PDB file of C-alpha atoms in Angstrom:
ATOM      1  CA  MET A1063      18.005 -55.990  20.942  1.00  0.00           C
ATOM      2  CA  ALA A1064      19.891 -53.100  22.465  1.00  0.00           C
ATOM      3  CA  LEU A1065      20.270 -51.457  19.061  1.00  0.00           C
ATOM      4  CA  GLN A1066      16.546 -51.711  18.352  1.00  0.00           C
ATOM      5  CA  GLU A1067      15.763 -50.271  21.786  1.00  0.00           C
ATOM      6  CA  LYS A1068      18.105 -47.340  21.171  1.00  0.00           C
ATOM      7  CA  LEU A1069      16.500 -46.693  17.791  1.00  0.00           C
ATOM      8  CA  ASN A1070      13.028 -46.816  19.341  1.00  0.00           C
ATOM      9  CA  ASN A1071      14.090 -44.398  22.074  1.00  0.00           C
ATOM     10  CA  LEU A1072      15.684 -42.107  19.472  1.00  0.00           C
ATOM     11  CA  ALA A1073      12.508 -42.176  17.330  1.00  0.00           C
ATOM     12  CA  ALA A1074      10.340 -41.484  20.367  1.00  0.00           C
ATOM     13  CA  SER A1075      12.578 -38.620  21.384  1.00  0.00           C
ATOM     14  CA  ALA A1076      12.538 -37.150  17.852  1.00  0.00           C
ATOM     15  CA  GLY A1077       8.756 -37.509  17.676  1.00  0.00           C
ATOM     16  CA  SER A1078       8.413 -35.778  21.021  1.00  0.00           C
ATOM     17  CA  LYS A1079      10.630 -32.923  19.829  1.00  0.00           C
ATOM     18  CA  VAL A1080       8.625 -32.555  16.614  1.00  0.00           C
ATOM     19  CA  ASN A1081       5.375 -32.467  18.590  1.00  0.00           C
ATOM     20  CA  SER A1082       6.847 -29.879  20.938  1.00  0.00           C
ATOM     21  CA  ALA A1083       7.947 -27.753  17.968  1.00  0.00           C
ATOM     22  CA  ILE A1084       4.489 -27.987  16.409  1.00  0.00           C
ATOM     23  CA  GLU A1085       2.779 -27.065  19.677  1.00  0.00           C
ATOM     24  CA  SER A1086       5.264 -24.240  20.184  1.00  0.00           C
ATOM     25  CA  GLY A1087       4.477 -22.925  16.702  1.00  0.00           C
ATOM     26  CA  LYS A1088       0.744 -23.067  17.449  1.00  0.00           C
ATOM     27  CA  LEU A1089       1.315 -21.131  20.673  1.00  0.00           C
ATOM     28  CA  HIS A1090       3.345 -18.466  18.814  1.00  0.00           C
ATOM     29  CA  ILE A1091       0.451 -18.044  16.379  1.00  0.00           C
ATOM     30  CA  LYS A1092      -1.966 -17.787  19.301  1.00  0.00           C
ATOM     31  CA  ILE A1093       0.249 -15.161  20.959  1.00  0.00           C
ATOM     32  CA  ASN A1094       0.477 -13.135  17.729  1.00  0.00           C
ATOM     33  CA  ASN A1095      -3.302 -13.243  17.288  1.00  0.00           C
ATOM     34  CA  GLU A1096      -3.883 -12.060  20.850  1.00  0.00           C
ATOM     35  CA  GLU A1097      -1.285  -9.291  20.435  1.00  0.00           C
ATOM     36  CA  ARG A1098      -3.125  -8.121  17.305  1.00  0.00           C
ATOM     37  CA  LYS A1099      -6.361  -8.078  19.284  1.00  0.00           C
ATOM     38  CA  ILE A1100      -4.715  -5.986  22.003  1.00  0.00           C
ATOM     39  CA  THR A1101      -3.396  -3.553  19.392  1.00  0.00           C
ATOM     40  CA  GLU A1102      -6.911  -3.220  17.944  1.00  0.00           C
ATOM     41  CA  PHE A1103      -8.378  -2.700  21.438  1.00  0.00           C
ATOM     42  CA  ILE A1104      -5.788   0.005  22.141  1.00  0.00           C
ATOM     43  CA  LEU A1105      -6.641   1.719  18.870  1.00  0.00           C
ATOM     44  CA  ASN A1106     -10.355   1.564  19.684  1.00  0.00           C
ATOM     45  CA  LEU A1107      -9.703   2.865  23.207  1.00  0.00           C
ATOM     46  CA  GLY A1108      -7.693   5.749  21.790  1.00  0.00           C
ATOM     47  CA  GLU A1109     -10.390   6.607  19.259  1.00  0.00           C
ATOM     48  CA  LEU A1110     -13.074   6.473  21.952  1.00  0.00           C
ATOM     49  CA  THR A1111     -11.017   8.716  24.225  1.00  0.00           C
ATOM     50  CA  LEU A1112     -10.331  11.128  21.355  1.00  0.00           C
ATOM     51  CA  ASP A1113     -14.057  11.290  20.571  1.00  0.00           C
ATOM     52  CA  LYS A1114     -14.736  12.147  24.215  1.00  0.00           C
ATOM     53  CA  LEU A1115     -11.988  14.788  24.220  1.00  0.00           C
ATOM     54  CA  ASP A1116     -13.446  16.291  21.043  1.00  0.00           C
ATOM     55  CA  ALA A1117     -16.813  16.383  22.831  1.00  0.00           C
ATOM     56  CA  GLY A1118     -15.277  18.451  25.636  1.00  0.00           C
ATOM     57  CA  GLU A1119     -14.384  15.906  28.301  1.00  0.00           C
ATOM     58  CA  THR A1120     -11.191  16.515  30.215  1.00  0.00           C
ATOM     59  CA  TYR A1121      -8.696  14.024  31.598  1.00  0.00           C
ATOM     60  CA  ASP A1122      -5.430  14.168  33.530  1.00  0.00           C
ATOM     61  CA  ASP A1123      -2.625  16.514  32.432  1.00  0.00           C
ATOM     62  CA  GLU A1124      -0.700  13.854  30.509  1.00  0.00           C
ATOM     63  CA  ILE A1125      -3.679  12.964  28.313  1.00  0.00           C
ATOM     64  CA  MET A1126      -4.579  16.630  27.841  1.00  0.00           C
ATOM     65  CA  ALA A1127      -1.003  17.357  26.699  1.00  0.00           C
ATOM     66  CA  LEU A1128      -1.267  14.586  24.102  1.00  0.00           C
ATOM     67  CA  TYR A1129      -4.643  15.955  23.025  1.00  0.00           C
ATOM     68  CA  SER A1130      -3.080  19.399  22.556  1.00  0.00           C
ATOM     69  CA  SER A1131      -0.485  17.793  20.291  1.00  0.00           C
ATOM     70  CA  ILE A1132      -3.256  16.141  18.285  1.00  0.00           C
ATOM     71  CA  GLN A1133      -5.067  19.463  17.940  1.00  0.00           C
ATOM     72  CA  ALA A1134      -1.863  21.159  16.777  1.00  0.00           C
ATOM     73  CA  ALA A1135      -1.316  18.400  14.196  1.00  0.00           C
ATOM     74  CA  ARG A1136      -4.922  18.791  13.026  1.00  0.00           C
ATOM     75  CA  GLU A1137      -4.299  22.525  12.508  1.00  0.00           C
ATOM     76  CA  VAL A1138      -1.174  21.802  10.466  1.00  0.00           C
ATOM     77  CA  ILE A1139      -3.142  19.321   8.343  1.00  0.00           C
ATOM     78  CA  ALA A1140      -5.998  21.802   7.838  1.00  0.00           C
ATOM     79  CA  ASP A1141      -3.554  24.538   6.798  1.00  0.00           C
ATOM     80  CA  ALA A1142      -1.796  22.169   4.394  1.00  0.00           C
ATOM     81  CA  LYS A1143      -5.117  21.099   2.855  1.00  0.00           C
ATOM     82  CA  THR A1144      -6.117  24.743   2.430  1.00  0.00           C
ATOM     83  CA  THR A1145      -2.834  25.450   0.678  1.00  0.00           C
ATOM     84  CA  ILE A1146      -3.246  22.392  -1.548  1.00  0.00           C
ATOM     85  CA  ASP A1147      -6.757  23.538  -2.464  1.00  0.00           C
ATOM     86  CA  ALA A1148      -5.396  26.986  -3.336  1.00  0.00           C
ATOM     87  CA  TYR A1149      -2.711  25.384  -5.512  1.00  0.00           C
ATOM     88  CA  ARG A1150      -5.329  23.239  -7.211  1.00  0.00           C
ATOM     89  CA  GLN A1151      -7.544  26.234  -7.914  1.00  0.00           C
ATOM     90  CA  GLU A1152      -4.600  28.137  -9.313  1.00  0.00           C
ATOM     91  CA  PHE A1153      -3.348  25.157 -11.300  1.00  0.00           C
ATOM     92  CA  THR A1154      -6.745  24.009 -12.577  1.00  0.00           C
ATOM     93  CA  VAL A1155      -7.599  27.405 -14.000  1.00  0.00           C
ATOM     94  CA  SER A1156      -4.371  27.833 -15.913  1.00  0.00           C
ATOM     95  CA  THR A1157      -3.195  24.346 -16.844  1.00  0.00           C
ATOM     96  CA  PRO A1158      -4.865  20.963 -17.279  1.00  0.00           C
ATOM     97  CA  VAL A1159      -3.183  18.131 -15.367  1.00  0.00           C
ATOM     98  CA  CYS A1160      -2.844  14.363 -15.642  1.00  0.00           C
ATOM     99  CA  THR A1161      -5.410  12.539 -13.528  1.00  0.00           C
ATOM    100  CA  ASN A1162      -2.802   9.898 -12.640  1.00  0.00           C
ATOM    101  CA  CYS A1163       0.395  11.787 -11.745  1.00  0.00           C
ATOM    102  CA  GLY A1164      -0.651  15.457 -11.636  1.00  0.00           C
ATOM    103  CA  ALA A1165       1.823  16.576 -14.309  1.00  0.00           C
ATOM    104  CA  GLU A1166       0.878  19.467 -16.597  1.00  0.00           C
ATOM    105  CA  LEU A1167      -0.638  18.379 -19.904  1.00  0.00           C
ATOM    106  CA  ARG A1168       0.254  20.161 -23.130  1.00  0.00           C
ATOM    107  CA  ASP A1169      -2.400  21.344 -25.575  1.00  0.00           C
ATOM    108  CA  GLY A1170      -3.440  18.500 -27.853  1.00  0.00           C
ATOM    109  CA  SER A1171      -2.005  15.801 -25.564  1.00  0.00           C
ATOM    110  CA  LYS A1172      -3.527  12.358 -25.908  1.00  0.00           C
ATOM    111  CA  PHE A1173      -1.153  10.849 -23.332  1.00  0.00           C
ATOM    112  CA  CYS A1174       0.736  12.241 -20.335  1.00  0.00           C
ATOM    113  CA  ALA A1175       4.378  12.904 -21.199  1.00  0.00           C
ATOM    114  CA  TYR A1176       5.490  11.849 -17.686  1.00  0.00           C
ATOM    115  CA  CYS A1177       3.549   8.667 -16.878  1.00  0.00           C
ATOM    116  CA  GLY A1178       1.934   7.671 -20.185  1.00  0.00           C
ATOM    117  CA  THR A1179      -1.640   7.744 -18.894  1.00  0.00           C
ATOM    118  CA  GLN A1180      -4.153   8.265 -21.684  1.00  0.00           C
ATOM    119  CA  VAL A1181      -5.931  11.601 -21.517  1.00  0.00           C
ATOM    120  CA  ALA A1182      -9.726  11.337 -21.705  1.00  0.00           C
ATOM    121  CA  ALA A1183      -9.844  13.814 -24.595  1.00  0.00           C
ATOM    122  CA  PRO A1184      -7.138  15.834 -26.337  1.00  0.00           C
ATOM    123  CA  VAL A1185      -6.317  18.783 -24.116  1.00  0.00           C
ATOM    124  CA  GLU A1186      -7.429  22.042 -25.648  1.00  0.00           C
ATOM    125  CA  ALA A1187      -8.208  25.475 -24.315  1.00  0.00           C
ATOM    126  CA  ASN A1188     -11.952  24.732 -24.579  1.00  0.00           C
ATOM    127  CA  VAL A1189     -11.859  21.426 -22.619  1.00  0.00           C
ATOM    128  CA  CYS A1190     -12.366  21.082 -18.853  1.00  0.00           C
ATOM    129  CA  PRO A1191      -8.991  20.124 -17.349  1.00  0.00           C
ATOM    130  CA  SER A1192     -10.711  17.951 -14.760  1.00  0.00           C
ATOM    131  CA  CYS A1193     -13.210  15.828 -16.696  1.00  0.00           C
ATOM    132  CA  GLY A1194     -12.524  16.577 -20.378  1.00  0.00           C
ATOM    133  CA  GLU A1195     -15.985  18.010 -21.080  1.00  0.00           C
ATOM    134  CA  THR A1196     -16.130  20.671 -23.803  1.00  0.00           C
ATOM    135  CA  VAL A1197     -16.588  24.162 -22.336  1.00  0.00           C
ATOM    136  CA  GLU A1198     -17.277  27.507 -23.923  1.00  0.00           C
ATOM    137  CA  ASP A1199     -14.731  30.326 -23.723  1.00  0.00           C
ATOM    138  CA  THR A1200     -17.256  32.309 -21.661  1.00  0.00           C
ATOM    139  CA  ASP A1201     -17.915  29.487 -19.142  1.00  0.00           C
ATOM    140  CA  LEU A1202     -16.596  30.087 -15.652  1.00  0.00           C
ATOM    141  CA  PHE A1203     -17.329  26.543 -14.438  1.00  0.00           C
ATOM    142  CA  CYS A1204     -17.583  23.171 -16.163  1.00  0.00           C
ATOM    143  CA  ILE A1205     -21.204  22.112 -16.571  1.00  0.00           C
ATOM    144  CA  ALA A1206     -20.283  18.424 -16.142  1.00  0.00           C
ATOM    145  CA  CYS A1207     -18.135  18.448 -12.998  1.00  0.00           C
ATOM    146  CA  GLY A1208     -18.229  22.002 -11.608  1.00  0.00           C
ATOM    147  CA  THR A1209     -14.489  22.623 -11.925  1.00  0.00           C
ATOM    148  CA  LYS A1210     -13.529  26.292 -12.251  1.00  0.00           C
ATOM    149  CA  VAL A1211     -12.486  26.875 -15.869  1.00  0.00           C
ATOM    150  CA  GLY A1212     -12.792  30.675 -16.241  1.00  0.00           C
ATOM    151  CA  GLU A1213     -10.432  33.402 -15.106  1.00  0.00           C
ATOM    152  CA  ASN A1214     -13.039  35.886 -13.816  1.00  0.00           C
ATOM    153  CA  VAL A1215     -14.359  33.987 -10.795  1.00  0.00           C
ATOM    154  CA  GLU A1216     -13.681  35.649  -7.451  1.00  0.00           C
ATOM    155  CA  GLU A1217     -12.080  33.355  -4.861  1.00  0.00           C
TER     156      GLU A1217
END
């Protein structure tokens, strides 16, 4: 009888430990879900505060210093986008590019030599580098997508 009692106690103890582990796992999941909610609330709070700062509200010096950093980063981004646009204008006029990887396409290409993406139409001097529409030598812009294709357009 003593052996059976020990086995019963051992089984009860193991069952209790398993239940505790399961409940502990459930609580960890609950904690993670609540932490995700808090992260989302913080993000929303930050976006709301940023919207108010953009609208002209002022806060304490610490928040205003962070806002100045955000404004400086926005200026860097705007400058970089302007430079990218200038590169695109320069690149689009002179050389057609792959729509997948941005590599230059050679005249007559049916596929990109760098990534293998199929070109919409063979690249020729009289094809829009952006959409593949046929353009006239005298066209300054593509009639299908508006991309600059001529050399004589003032920036």
